[in-house]
Coordinates of C-alpha atoms in Angstrom, one line a residue:
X1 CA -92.1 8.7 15.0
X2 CA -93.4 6.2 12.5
X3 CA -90.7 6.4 10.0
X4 CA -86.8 7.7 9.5
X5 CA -87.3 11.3 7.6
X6 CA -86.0 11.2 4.2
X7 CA -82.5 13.5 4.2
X8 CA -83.3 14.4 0.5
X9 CA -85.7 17.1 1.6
X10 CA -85.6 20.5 3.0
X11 CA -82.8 19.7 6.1
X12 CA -85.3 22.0 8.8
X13 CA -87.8 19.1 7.6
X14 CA -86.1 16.6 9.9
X15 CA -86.1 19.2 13.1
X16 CA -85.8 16.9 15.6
X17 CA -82.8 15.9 18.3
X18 CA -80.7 12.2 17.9
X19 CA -77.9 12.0 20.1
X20 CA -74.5 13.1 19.2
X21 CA -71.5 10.3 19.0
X22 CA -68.4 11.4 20.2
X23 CA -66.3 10.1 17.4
X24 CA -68.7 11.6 14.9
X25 CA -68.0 15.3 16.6
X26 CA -64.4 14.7 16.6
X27 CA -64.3 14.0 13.4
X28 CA -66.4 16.8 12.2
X29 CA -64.8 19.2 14.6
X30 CA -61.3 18.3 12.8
X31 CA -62.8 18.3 9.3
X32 CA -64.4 22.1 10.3
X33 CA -60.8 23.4 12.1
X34 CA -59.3 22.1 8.6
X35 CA -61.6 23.9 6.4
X36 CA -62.6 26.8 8.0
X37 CA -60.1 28.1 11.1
X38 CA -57.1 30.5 10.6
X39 CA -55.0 32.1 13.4
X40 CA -57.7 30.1 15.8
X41 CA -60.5 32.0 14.7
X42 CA -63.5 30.4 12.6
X43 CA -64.5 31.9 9.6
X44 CA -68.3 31.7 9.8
X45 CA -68.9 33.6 6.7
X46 CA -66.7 31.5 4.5
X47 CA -68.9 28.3 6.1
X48 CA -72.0 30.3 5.4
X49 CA -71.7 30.5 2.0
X50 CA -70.2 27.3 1.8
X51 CA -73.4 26.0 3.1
X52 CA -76.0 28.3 1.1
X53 CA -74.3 27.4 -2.0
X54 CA -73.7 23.9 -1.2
X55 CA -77.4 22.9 0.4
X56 CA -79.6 25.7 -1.4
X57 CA -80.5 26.0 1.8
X58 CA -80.5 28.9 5.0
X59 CA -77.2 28.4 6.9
X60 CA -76.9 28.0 10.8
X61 CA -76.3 30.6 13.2
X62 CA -73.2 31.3 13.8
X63 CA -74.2 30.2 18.1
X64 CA -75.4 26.9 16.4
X65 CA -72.2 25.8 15.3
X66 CA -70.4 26.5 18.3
X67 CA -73.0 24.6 20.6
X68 CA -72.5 21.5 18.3
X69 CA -69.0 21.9 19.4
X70 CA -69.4 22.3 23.0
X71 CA -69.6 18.6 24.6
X72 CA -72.1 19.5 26.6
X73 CA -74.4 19.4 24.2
X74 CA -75.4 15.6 24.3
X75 CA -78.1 15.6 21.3
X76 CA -78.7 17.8 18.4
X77 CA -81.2 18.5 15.5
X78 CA -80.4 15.9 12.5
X79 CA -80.9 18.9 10.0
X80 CA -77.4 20.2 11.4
X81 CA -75.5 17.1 12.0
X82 CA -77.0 16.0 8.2
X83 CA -75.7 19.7 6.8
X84 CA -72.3 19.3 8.1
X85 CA -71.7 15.5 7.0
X86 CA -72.3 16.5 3.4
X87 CA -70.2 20.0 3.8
X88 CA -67.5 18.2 5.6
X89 CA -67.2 14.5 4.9
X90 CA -69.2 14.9 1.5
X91 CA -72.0 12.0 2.2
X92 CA -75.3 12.2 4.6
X93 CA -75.2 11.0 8.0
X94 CA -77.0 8.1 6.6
X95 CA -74.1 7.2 4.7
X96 CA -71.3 7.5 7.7
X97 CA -69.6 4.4 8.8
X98 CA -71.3 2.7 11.6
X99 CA -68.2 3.4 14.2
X100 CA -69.2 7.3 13.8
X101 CA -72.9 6.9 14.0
X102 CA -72.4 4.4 17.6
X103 CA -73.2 5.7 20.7
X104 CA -71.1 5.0 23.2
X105 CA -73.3 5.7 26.5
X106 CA -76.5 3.3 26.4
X107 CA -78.7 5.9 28.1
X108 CA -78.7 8.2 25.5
X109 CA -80.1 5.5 23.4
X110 CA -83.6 7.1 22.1
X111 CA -86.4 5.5 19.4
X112 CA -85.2 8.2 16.6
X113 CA -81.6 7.2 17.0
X114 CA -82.7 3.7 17.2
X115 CA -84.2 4.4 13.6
X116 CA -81.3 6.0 12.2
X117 CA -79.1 3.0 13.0
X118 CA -81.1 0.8 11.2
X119 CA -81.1 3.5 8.1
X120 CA -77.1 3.3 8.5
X121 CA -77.0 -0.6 8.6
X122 CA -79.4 -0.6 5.6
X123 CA -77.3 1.5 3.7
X124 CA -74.0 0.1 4.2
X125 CA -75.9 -3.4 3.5
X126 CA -76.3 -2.8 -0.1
X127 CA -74.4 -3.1 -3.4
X128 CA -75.6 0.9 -4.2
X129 CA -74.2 2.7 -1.5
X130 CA -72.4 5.7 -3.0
X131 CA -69.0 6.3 -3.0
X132 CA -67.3 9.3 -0.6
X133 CA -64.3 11.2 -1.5
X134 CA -61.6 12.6 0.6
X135 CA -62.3 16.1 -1.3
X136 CA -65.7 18.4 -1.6
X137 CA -67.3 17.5 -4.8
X138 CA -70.8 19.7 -4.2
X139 CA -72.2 19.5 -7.6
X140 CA -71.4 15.8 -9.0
X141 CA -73.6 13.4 -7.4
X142 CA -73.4 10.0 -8.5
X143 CA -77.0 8.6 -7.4
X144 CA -78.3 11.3 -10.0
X145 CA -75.4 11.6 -13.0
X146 CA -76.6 10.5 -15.8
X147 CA -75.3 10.5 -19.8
X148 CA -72.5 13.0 -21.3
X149 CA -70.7 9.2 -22.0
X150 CA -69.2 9.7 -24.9
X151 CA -67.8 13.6 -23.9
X152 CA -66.3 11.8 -20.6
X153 CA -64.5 9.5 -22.8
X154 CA -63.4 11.9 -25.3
X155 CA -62.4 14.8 -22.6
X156 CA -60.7 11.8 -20.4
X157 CA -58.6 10.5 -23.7
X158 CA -57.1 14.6 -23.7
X159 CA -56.1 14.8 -20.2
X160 CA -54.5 11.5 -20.6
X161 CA -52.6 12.9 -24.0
X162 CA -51.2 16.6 -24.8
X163 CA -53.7 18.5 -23.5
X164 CA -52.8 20.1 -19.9
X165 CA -55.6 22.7 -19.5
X166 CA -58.8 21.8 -20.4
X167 CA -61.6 24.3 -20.6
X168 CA -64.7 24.1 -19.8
X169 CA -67.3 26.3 -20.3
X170 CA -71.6 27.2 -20.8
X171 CA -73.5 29.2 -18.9
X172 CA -74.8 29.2 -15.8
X173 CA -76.2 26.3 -14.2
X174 CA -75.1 24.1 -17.4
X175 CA -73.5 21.0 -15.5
X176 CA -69.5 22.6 -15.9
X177 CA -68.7 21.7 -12.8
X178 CA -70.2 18.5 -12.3
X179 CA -68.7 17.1 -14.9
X180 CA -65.1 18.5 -14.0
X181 CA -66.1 16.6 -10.6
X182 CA -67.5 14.0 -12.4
X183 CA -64.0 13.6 -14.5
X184 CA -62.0 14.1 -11.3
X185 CA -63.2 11.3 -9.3
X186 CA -64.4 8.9 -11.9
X187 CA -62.5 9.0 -15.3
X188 CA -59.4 10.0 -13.9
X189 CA -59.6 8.8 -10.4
X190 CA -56.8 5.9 -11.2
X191 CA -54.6 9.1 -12.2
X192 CA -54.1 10.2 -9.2
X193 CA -53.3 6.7 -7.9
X194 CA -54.9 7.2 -4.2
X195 CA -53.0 10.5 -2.9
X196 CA -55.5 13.1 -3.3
X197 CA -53.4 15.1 -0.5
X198 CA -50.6 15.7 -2.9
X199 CA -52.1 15.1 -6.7
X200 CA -55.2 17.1 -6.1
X201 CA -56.3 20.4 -6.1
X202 CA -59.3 22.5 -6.0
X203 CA -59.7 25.7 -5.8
X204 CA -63.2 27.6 -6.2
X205 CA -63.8 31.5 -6.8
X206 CA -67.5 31.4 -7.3
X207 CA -67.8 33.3 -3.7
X208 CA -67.2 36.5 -1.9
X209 CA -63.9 37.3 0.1
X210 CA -62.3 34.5 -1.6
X211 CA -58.2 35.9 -2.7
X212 CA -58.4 35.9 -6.4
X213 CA -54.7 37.7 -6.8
X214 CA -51.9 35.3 -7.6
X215 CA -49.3 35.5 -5.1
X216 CA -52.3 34.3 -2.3
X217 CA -53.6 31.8 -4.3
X218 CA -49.9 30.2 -5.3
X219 CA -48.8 30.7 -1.4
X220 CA -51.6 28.8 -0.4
X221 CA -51.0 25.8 -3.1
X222 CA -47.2 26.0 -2.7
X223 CA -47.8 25.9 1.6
X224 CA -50.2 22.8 1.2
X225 CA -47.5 21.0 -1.0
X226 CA -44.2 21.7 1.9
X227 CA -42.9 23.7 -0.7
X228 CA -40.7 26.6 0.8
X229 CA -42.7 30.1 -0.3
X230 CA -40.1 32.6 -2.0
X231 CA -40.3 36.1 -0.3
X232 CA -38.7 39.8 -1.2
X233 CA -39.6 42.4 -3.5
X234 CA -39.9 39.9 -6.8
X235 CA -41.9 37.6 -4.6
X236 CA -44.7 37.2 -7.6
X237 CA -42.4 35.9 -10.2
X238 CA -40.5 33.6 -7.9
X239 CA -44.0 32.5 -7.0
X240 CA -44.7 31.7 -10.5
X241 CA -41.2 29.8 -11.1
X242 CA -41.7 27.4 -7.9
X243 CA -45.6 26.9 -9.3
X244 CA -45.4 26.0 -12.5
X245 CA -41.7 24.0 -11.8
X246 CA -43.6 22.0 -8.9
X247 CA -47.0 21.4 -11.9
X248 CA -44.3 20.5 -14.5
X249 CA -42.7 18.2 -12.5
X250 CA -45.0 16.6 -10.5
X251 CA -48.2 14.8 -11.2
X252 CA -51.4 17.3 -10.2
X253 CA -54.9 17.5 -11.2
X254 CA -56.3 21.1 -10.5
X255 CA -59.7 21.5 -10.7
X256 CA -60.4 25.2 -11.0
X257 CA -63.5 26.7 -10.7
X258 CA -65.5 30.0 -12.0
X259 CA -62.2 31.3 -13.7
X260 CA -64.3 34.2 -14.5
X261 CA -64.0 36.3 -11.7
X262 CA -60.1 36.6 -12.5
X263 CA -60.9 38.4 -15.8
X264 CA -61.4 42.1 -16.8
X265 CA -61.7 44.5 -19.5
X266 CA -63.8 47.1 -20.5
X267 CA -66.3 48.1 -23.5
X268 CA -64.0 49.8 -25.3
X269 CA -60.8 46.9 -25.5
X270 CA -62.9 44.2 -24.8
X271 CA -63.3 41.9 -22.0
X272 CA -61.0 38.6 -21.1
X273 CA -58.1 39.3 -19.7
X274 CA -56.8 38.7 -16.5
X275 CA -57.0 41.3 -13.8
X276 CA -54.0 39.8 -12.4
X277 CA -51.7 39.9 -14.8
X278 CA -49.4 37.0 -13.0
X279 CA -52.6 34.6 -13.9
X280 CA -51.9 35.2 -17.2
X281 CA -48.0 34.6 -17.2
X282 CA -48.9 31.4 -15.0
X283 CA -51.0 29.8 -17.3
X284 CA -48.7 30.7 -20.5
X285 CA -46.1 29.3 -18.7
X286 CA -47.7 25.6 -18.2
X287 CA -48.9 25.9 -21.9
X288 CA -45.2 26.5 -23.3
X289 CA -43.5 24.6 -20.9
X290 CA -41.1 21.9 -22.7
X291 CA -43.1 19.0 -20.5
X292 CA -45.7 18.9 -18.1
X293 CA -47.1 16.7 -15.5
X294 CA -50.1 17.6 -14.6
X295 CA -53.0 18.6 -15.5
X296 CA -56.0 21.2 -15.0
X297 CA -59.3 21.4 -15.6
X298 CA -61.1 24.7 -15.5
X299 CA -65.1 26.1 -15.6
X300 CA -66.0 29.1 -16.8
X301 CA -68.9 31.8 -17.9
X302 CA -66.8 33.6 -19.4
X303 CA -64.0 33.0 -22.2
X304 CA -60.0 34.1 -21.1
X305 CA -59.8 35.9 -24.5
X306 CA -55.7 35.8 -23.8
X307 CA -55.3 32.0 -24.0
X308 CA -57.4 31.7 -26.5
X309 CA -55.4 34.1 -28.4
X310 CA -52.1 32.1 -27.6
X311 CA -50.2 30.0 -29.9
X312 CA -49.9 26.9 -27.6
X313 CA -53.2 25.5 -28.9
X314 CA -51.6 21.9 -28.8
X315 CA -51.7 22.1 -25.0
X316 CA -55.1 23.4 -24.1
X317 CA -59.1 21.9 -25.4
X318 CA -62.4 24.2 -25.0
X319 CA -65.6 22.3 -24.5
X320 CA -69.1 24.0 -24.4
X321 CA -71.2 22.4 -22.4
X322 CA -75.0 21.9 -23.4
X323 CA -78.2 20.7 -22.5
X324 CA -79.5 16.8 -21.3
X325 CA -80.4 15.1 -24.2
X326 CA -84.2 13.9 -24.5
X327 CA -82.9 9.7 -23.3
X328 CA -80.9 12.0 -20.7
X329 CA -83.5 13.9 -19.5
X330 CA -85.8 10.5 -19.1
X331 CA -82.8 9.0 -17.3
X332 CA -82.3 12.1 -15.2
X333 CA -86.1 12.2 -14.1
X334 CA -86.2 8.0 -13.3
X335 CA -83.1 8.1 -10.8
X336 CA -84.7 11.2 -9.2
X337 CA -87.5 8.7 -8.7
X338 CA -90.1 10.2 -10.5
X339 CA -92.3 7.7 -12.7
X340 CA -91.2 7.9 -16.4
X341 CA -91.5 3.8 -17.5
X342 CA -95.1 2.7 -16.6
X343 CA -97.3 5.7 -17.0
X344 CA -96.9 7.2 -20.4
X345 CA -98.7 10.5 -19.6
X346 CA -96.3 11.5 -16.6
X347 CA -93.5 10.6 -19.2
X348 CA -95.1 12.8 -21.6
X349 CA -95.3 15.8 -18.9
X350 CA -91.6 15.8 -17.9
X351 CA -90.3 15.5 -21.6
X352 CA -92.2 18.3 -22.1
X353 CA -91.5 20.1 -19.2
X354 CA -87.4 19.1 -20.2
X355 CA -87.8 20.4 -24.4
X356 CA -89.1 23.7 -22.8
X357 CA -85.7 24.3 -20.7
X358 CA -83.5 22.9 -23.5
X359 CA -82.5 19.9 -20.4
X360 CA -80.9 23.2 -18.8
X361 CA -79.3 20.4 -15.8
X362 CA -79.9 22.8 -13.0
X363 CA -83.7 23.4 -13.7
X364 CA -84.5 19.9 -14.3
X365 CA -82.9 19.2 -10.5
X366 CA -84.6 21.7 -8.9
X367 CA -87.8 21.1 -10.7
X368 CA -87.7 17.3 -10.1
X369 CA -87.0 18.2 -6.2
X370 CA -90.1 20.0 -6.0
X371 CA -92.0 17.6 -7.8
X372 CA -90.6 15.0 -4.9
X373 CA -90.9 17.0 -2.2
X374 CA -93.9 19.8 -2.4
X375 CA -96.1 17.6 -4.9
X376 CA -95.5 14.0 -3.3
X377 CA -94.2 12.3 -6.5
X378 CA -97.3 13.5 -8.7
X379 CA -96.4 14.7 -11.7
X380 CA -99.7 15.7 -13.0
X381 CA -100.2 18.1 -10.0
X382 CA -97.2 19.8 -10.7
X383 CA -98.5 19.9 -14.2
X384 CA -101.6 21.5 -13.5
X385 CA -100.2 23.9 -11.3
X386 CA -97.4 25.2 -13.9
X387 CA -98.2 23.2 -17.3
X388 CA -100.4 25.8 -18.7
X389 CA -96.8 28.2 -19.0
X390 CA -95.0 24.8 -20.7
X391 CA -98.4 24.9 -22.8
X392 CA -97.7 28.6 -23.6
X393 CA -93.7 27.8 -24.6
X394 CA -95.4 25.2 -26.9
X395 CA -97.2 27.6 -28.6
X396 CA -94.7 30.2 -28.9
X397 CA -92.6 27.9 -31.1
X398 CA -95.6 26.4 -32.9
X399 CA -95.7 30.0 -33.9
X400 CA -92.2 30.7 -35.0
X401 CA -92.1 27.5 -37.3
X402 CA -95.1 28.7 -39.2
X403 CA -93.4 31.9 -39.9
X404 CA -93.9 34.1 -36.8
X405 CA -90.6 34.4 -35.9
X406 CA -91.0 38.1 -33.9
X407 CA -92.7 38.0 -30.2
X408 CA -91.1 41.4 -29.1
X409 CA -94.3 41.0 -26.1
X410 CA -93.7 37.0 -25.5
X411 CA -93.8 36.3 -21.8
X412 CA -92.2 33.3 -21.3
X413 CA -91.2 33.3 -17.6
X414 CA -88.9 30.3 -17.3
X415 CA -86.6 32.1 -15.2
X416 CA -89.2 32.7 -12.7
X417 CA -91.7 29.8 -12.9
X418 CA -91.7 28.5 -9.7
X419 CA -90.0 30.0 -5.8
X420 CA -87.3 27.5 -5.9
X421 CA -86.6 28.1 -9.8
X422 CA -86.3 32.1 -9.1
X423 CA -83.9 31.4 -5.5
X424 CA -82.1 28.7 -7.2
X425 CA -81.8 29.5 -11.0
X426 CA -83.0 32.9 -11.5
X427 CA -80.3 34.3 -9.1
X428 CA -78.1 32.7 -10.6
X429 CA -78.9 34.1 -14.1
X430 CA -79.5 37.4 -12.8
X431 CA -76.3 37.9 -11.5
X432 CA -74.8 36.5 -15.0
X433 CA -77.2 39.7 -16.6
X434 CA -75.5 42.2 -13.7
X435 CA -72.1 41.4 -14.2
X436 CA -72.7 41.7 -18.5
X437 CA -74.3 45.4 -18.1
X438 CA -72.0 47.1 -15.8
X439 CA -68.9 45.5 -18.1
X440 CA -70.3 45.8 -21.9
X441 CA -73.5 47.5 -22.1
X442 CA -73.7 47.4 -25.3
X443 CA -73.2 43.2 -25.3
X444 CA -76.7 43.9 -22.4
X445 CA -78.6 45.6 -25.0
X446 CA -78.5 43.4 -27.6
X447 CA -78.7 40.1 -25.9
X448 CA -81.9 42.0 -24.8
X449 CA -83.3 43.4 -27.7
X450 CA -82.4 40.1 -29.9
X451 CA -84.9 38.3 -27.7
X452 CA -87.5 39.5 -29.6
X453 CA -86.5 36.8 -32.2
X454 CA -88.1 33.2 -31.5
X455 CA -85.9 31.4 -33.3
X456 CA -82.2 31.4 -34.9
X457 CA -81.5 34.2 -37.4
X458 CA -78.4 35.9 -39.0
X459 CA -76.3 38.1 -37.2
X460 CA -77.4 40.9 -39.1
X461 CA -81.2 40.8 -38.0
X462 CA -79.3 40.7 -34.4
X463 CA -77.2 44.0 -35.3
X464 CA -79.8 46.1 -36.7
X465 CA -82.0 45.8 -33.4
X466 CA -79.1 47.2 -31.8
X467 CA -78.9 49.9 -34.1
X468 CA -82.3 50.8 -33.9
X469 CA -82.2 50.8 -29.7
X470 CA -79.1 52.3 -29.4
X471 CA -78.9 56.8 -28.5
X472 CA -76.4 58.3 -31.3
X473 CA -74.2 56.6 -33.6
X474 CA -73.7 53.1 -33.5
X475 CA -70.8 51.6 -35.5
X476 CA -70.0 48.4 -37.2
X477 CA -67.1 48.2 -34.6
X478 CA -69.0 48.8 -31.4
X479 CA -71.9 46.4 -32.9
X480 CA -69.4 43.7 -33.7
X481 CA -67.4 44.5 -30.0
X482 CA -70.9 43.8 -28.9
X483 CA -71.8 40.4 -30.6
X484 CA -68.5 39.2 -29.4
X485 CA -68.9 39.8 -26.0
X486 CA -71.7 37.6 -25.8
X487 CA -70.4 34.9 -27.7
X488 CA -67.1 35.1 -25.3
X489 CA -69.5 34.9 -22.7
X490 CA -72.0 32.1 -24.2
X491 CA -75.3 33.9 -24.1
X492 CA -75.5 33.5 -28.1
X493 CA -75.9 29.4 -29.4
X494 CA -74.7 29.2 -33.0
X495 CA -76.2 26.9 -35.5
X496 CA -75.7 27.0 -39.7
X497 CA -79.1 26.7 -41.6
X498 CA -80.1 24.6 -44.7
X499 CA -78.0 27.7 -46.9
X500 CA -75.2 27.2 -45.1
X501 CA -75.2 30.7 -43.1
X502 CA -74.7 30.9 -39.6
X503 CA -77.2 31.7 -37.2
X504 CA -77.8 33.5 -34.2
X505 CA -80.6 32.1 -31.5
X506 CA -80.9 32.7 -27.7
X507 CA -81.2 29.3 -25.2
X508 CA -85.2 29.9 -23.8
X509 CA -83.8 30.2 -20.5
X510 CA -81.7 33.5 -21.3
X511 CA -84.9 34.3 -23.7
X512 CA -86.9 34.3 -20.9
X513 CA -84.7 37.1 -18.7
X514 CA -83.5 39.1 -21.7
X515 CA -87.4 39.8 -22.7
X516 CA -87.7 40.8 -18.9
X517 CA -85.1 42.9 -19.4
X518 CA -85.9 44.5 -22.3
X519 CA -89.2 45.2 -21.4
X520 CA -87.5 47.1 -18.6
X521 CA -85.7 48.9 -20.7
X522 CA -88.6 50.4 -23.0
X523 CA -90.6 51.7 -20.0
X524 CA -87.7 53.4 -19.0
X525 CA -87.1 54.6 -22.2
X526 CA -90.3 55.6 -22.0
X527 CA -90.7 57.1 -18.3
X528 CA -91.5 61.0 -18.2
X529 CA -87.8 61.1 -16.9
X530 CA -86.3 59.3 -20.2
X531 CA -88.8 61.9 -22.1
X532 CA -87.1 65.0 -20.4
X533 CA -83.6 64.4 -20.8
X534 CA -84.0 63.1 -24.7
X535 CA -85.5 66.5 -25.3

């Protein structure tokens, strides 16, 4: 082997055996018992999603893992060993210190090994080597952050003042949790003067089987702290007391993510509140507190309607998160290593390639990774292979500034231009569009039908497509119910126009799926089926 692989691309890329050190498998070994055993069983699926949703990638066989385990097992494939460094000890293997990567028997010394030693020394040799964290932090990465400076300062300066729950929240694929991450470990790193054990928490429900009631999650919190756990019949209150007296008095930052899988509701009342009604007292309970310590920050698709709707607004701050901006996007794209400075025309391609996905952070990743990895650093093959849709976007807008605002048969397919952008966005978006039609169909039908506008317009021209799609009567009310559901779920992005009237439009990304959708929808309104039962 010529060269060390490059551990930025696919990990089954670098399928080949190094030799395992022991001090590096007794340190993952602990780091895995920690995370993922209970009552001295592992809990495989909880490390397969970890790993899907971490690495983007196909996890391990469940045999896999325990073979790593198994001393007997002298070498192993650096795919593996690679995945678990950055699931357990949140850095590459590249990145390790050099008494983990050592091995101790000189027999087992072999050329690839040889080769990743000198990657390790490399590494720890110069001024750029990235910092690790005594926490998982899966979505900031610091080799590739880039902008949002004045919003870290400004979001830093209300932690550090009144506000104790900030809220942050865009949809999916937005950047929410990076920069929660981002906040946790950089702005406010000095915060939590150095004992993340005690003035740290994370907790994450953005996956299956995960305990989203109260009295688990607070047990859990309250056991990690050696705080005694209150039992008997009122055992969720007392839960809440000994939570929220142990956050008021003692200096926490929770980071908590997708908050929307804690919320319910229906079509009729409206979505937002908690399904756990102890979630709600807990939170209303930090925001009213006479003083409190510490702090949290929490990411979400959806808006928790019932804090909005408190009175405390002195001790909470929403943000909405947004798009790269154009310098962003150019500074995202250069650290990904892609040529934006000396050759004008690849510039021109990614800039274009960013305006079309509104710098959505998640697509611009994923499409610089392919561009890296599939394409070999050219730009202007990835181009011809996709540019002619990005040409297509162009046009479409061209269009709608001339006057041509309605493209009810506009096929944009952002959502789906490319394998990794449908596994790695599309999913993700999809599942957003699920969760909004079995909750509010009505909110579905008209964040569908409104995306045959190509540009902003006024709520009413947004209402009457409704109207018009809609079986039987459709009232003010349920229309209005409707509009807010998305906006409480940040499909809609508001704008005022040159008269001063506010303005409805749809980011391209959710155009994209909603015109899917709705086409969808009109075959089946149309389908011999359909036909039948309307008459």
């Amino acid at each position: 082997m010529d060269e060390f692989p490059e551990l930025n691309q696919p990990v089954r890329k670098n399928a080949y055996s190094i030799p395992v050190p022991s001090n590096l498998r007794l340190k993952l070994r602990k780091e895995f018992e920690k995370k993922y055993e209970s009552k001295q069983r592992y809990l495989m699926k909880k490390f397969s999603d970890d790993w899907f949703r971490l690495l983007e990638e196909q996890p391990p066989a469940d045999q896999t893992v325990r073979d790593f385990f198994d001393e007997k097992h002298n070498t192993h494939e650096l795919w593996f060993i690679n995945g678990l460094c950055k699931i357990l000890l949140n850095c590459q293997y590249t990145e390790l210190d050099e008494s983990l990567t050592q091995v101790q028997s000189a027999s087992l010394e072999t050329p690839e090994h040889n080769l990743v030693n000198q990657q390790t020394n490399k590494s720890s040799d110069t001024s750029s080597k990235q910092p690790t964290f005594p926490v998982d932090f899966y979505a900031y990465e610091p080799s590739s952050w880039v902008g949002r400076e004045e919003l870290l300062q400004k979001l830093s300066e209300k932690i550090g003042g009144s506000c104790r729950l900030l809220l942050i929240v865009g949809i999916t694929g937005i950047g929410k949790t990076a920069l929660s991450e981002r906040l946790a470990s950089v702005e406010l790193v000095n915060w939590l003067e150095g004992d993340w054990k005690n003035r740290f928490k994370r907790e994450n429900f953005d996956y299956e089987g995960k305990a989203t009631d109260f009295a688990s999650v607070a047990t859990e919190w309250l056991e990690e702290w050696g705080e005694k756990v209150p039992t008997g019949d009122n055992k969720s209150e007392l839960l809440l007391q000994k939570l929220t007296e142990h956050l008021c008095n003692n200096q926490v930052l929770v980071l908590i993510d997708s908050l929307e899988r804690l919320l319910t509701g229906n079509q009729q009342d409206g979505w937002g509140d908690f399904a756990d009604e102890w979630w709600r007292k807990f939170f209303l309970s930090l925001l009213s507190a006479k003083s409190c310590k510490s702090r949290l920050i929490i990411t979400s698709q959806d808006l928790p309607v019932v804090l909005i709707d408190s009175r405390y607004s002195i001790s909470w701050y929403r943000q909405e998160l947004y798009g790269l901006e154009e310098s962003e996007q150019e500074a995202f794209f250069k650290k990904t290593g892609l040529d934006v400075s000396s050759d004008p025309v690849n510039k021109s391609f990614l800039l274009r390639i960013g305006k079309a996905y509104m710098g959505h952070p998640l697509v611009l990743k994923v499409i610089a990774g392919e561009i890296n990895q599939t394409f070999d650093k050219n730009v202007e093959a990835y181009w011809n292979d996709y540019g002619d849709k990005i040409k297509q976007i162009e046009r479409i807008l061209a269009e709608a500034e001339r006057g041509n605002t309605l493209g009810k048969k506009d096929s944009l397919q952002l959502h789906n231009l490319t394998y990794q952008l449908q596994n790695q966005v599309n999913k993700r978006l999809e599942a957003a569009f699920s969760r909004l039609q079995k909750d509010v169909p009505d909110a579905y039908l008209l964040i569908c039908v409104a995306s045959v506008y190509r540009t902003p317009e006024q709520k009413e021209a947004w209402l009457m497509q409704l109207e018009g799609l809609v079986d039987g009567e459709c009232s003010k009310e349920r229309q209005e119910k409707a509009l807010n559901e998305l906006m409480n779920r940040f499909f809609v992005e508001i704008s005022v126009n040159h008269n001063n009237k506010r303005l409805l439009g749809q980011h391209n990304l959710i155009r994209s799926l909603a015109l899917a959708h709705y086409e969808q929808i009109l075959k089946e309104l149309h389908s011999p089926e359909a036909e039948t039962n309307l008459a």
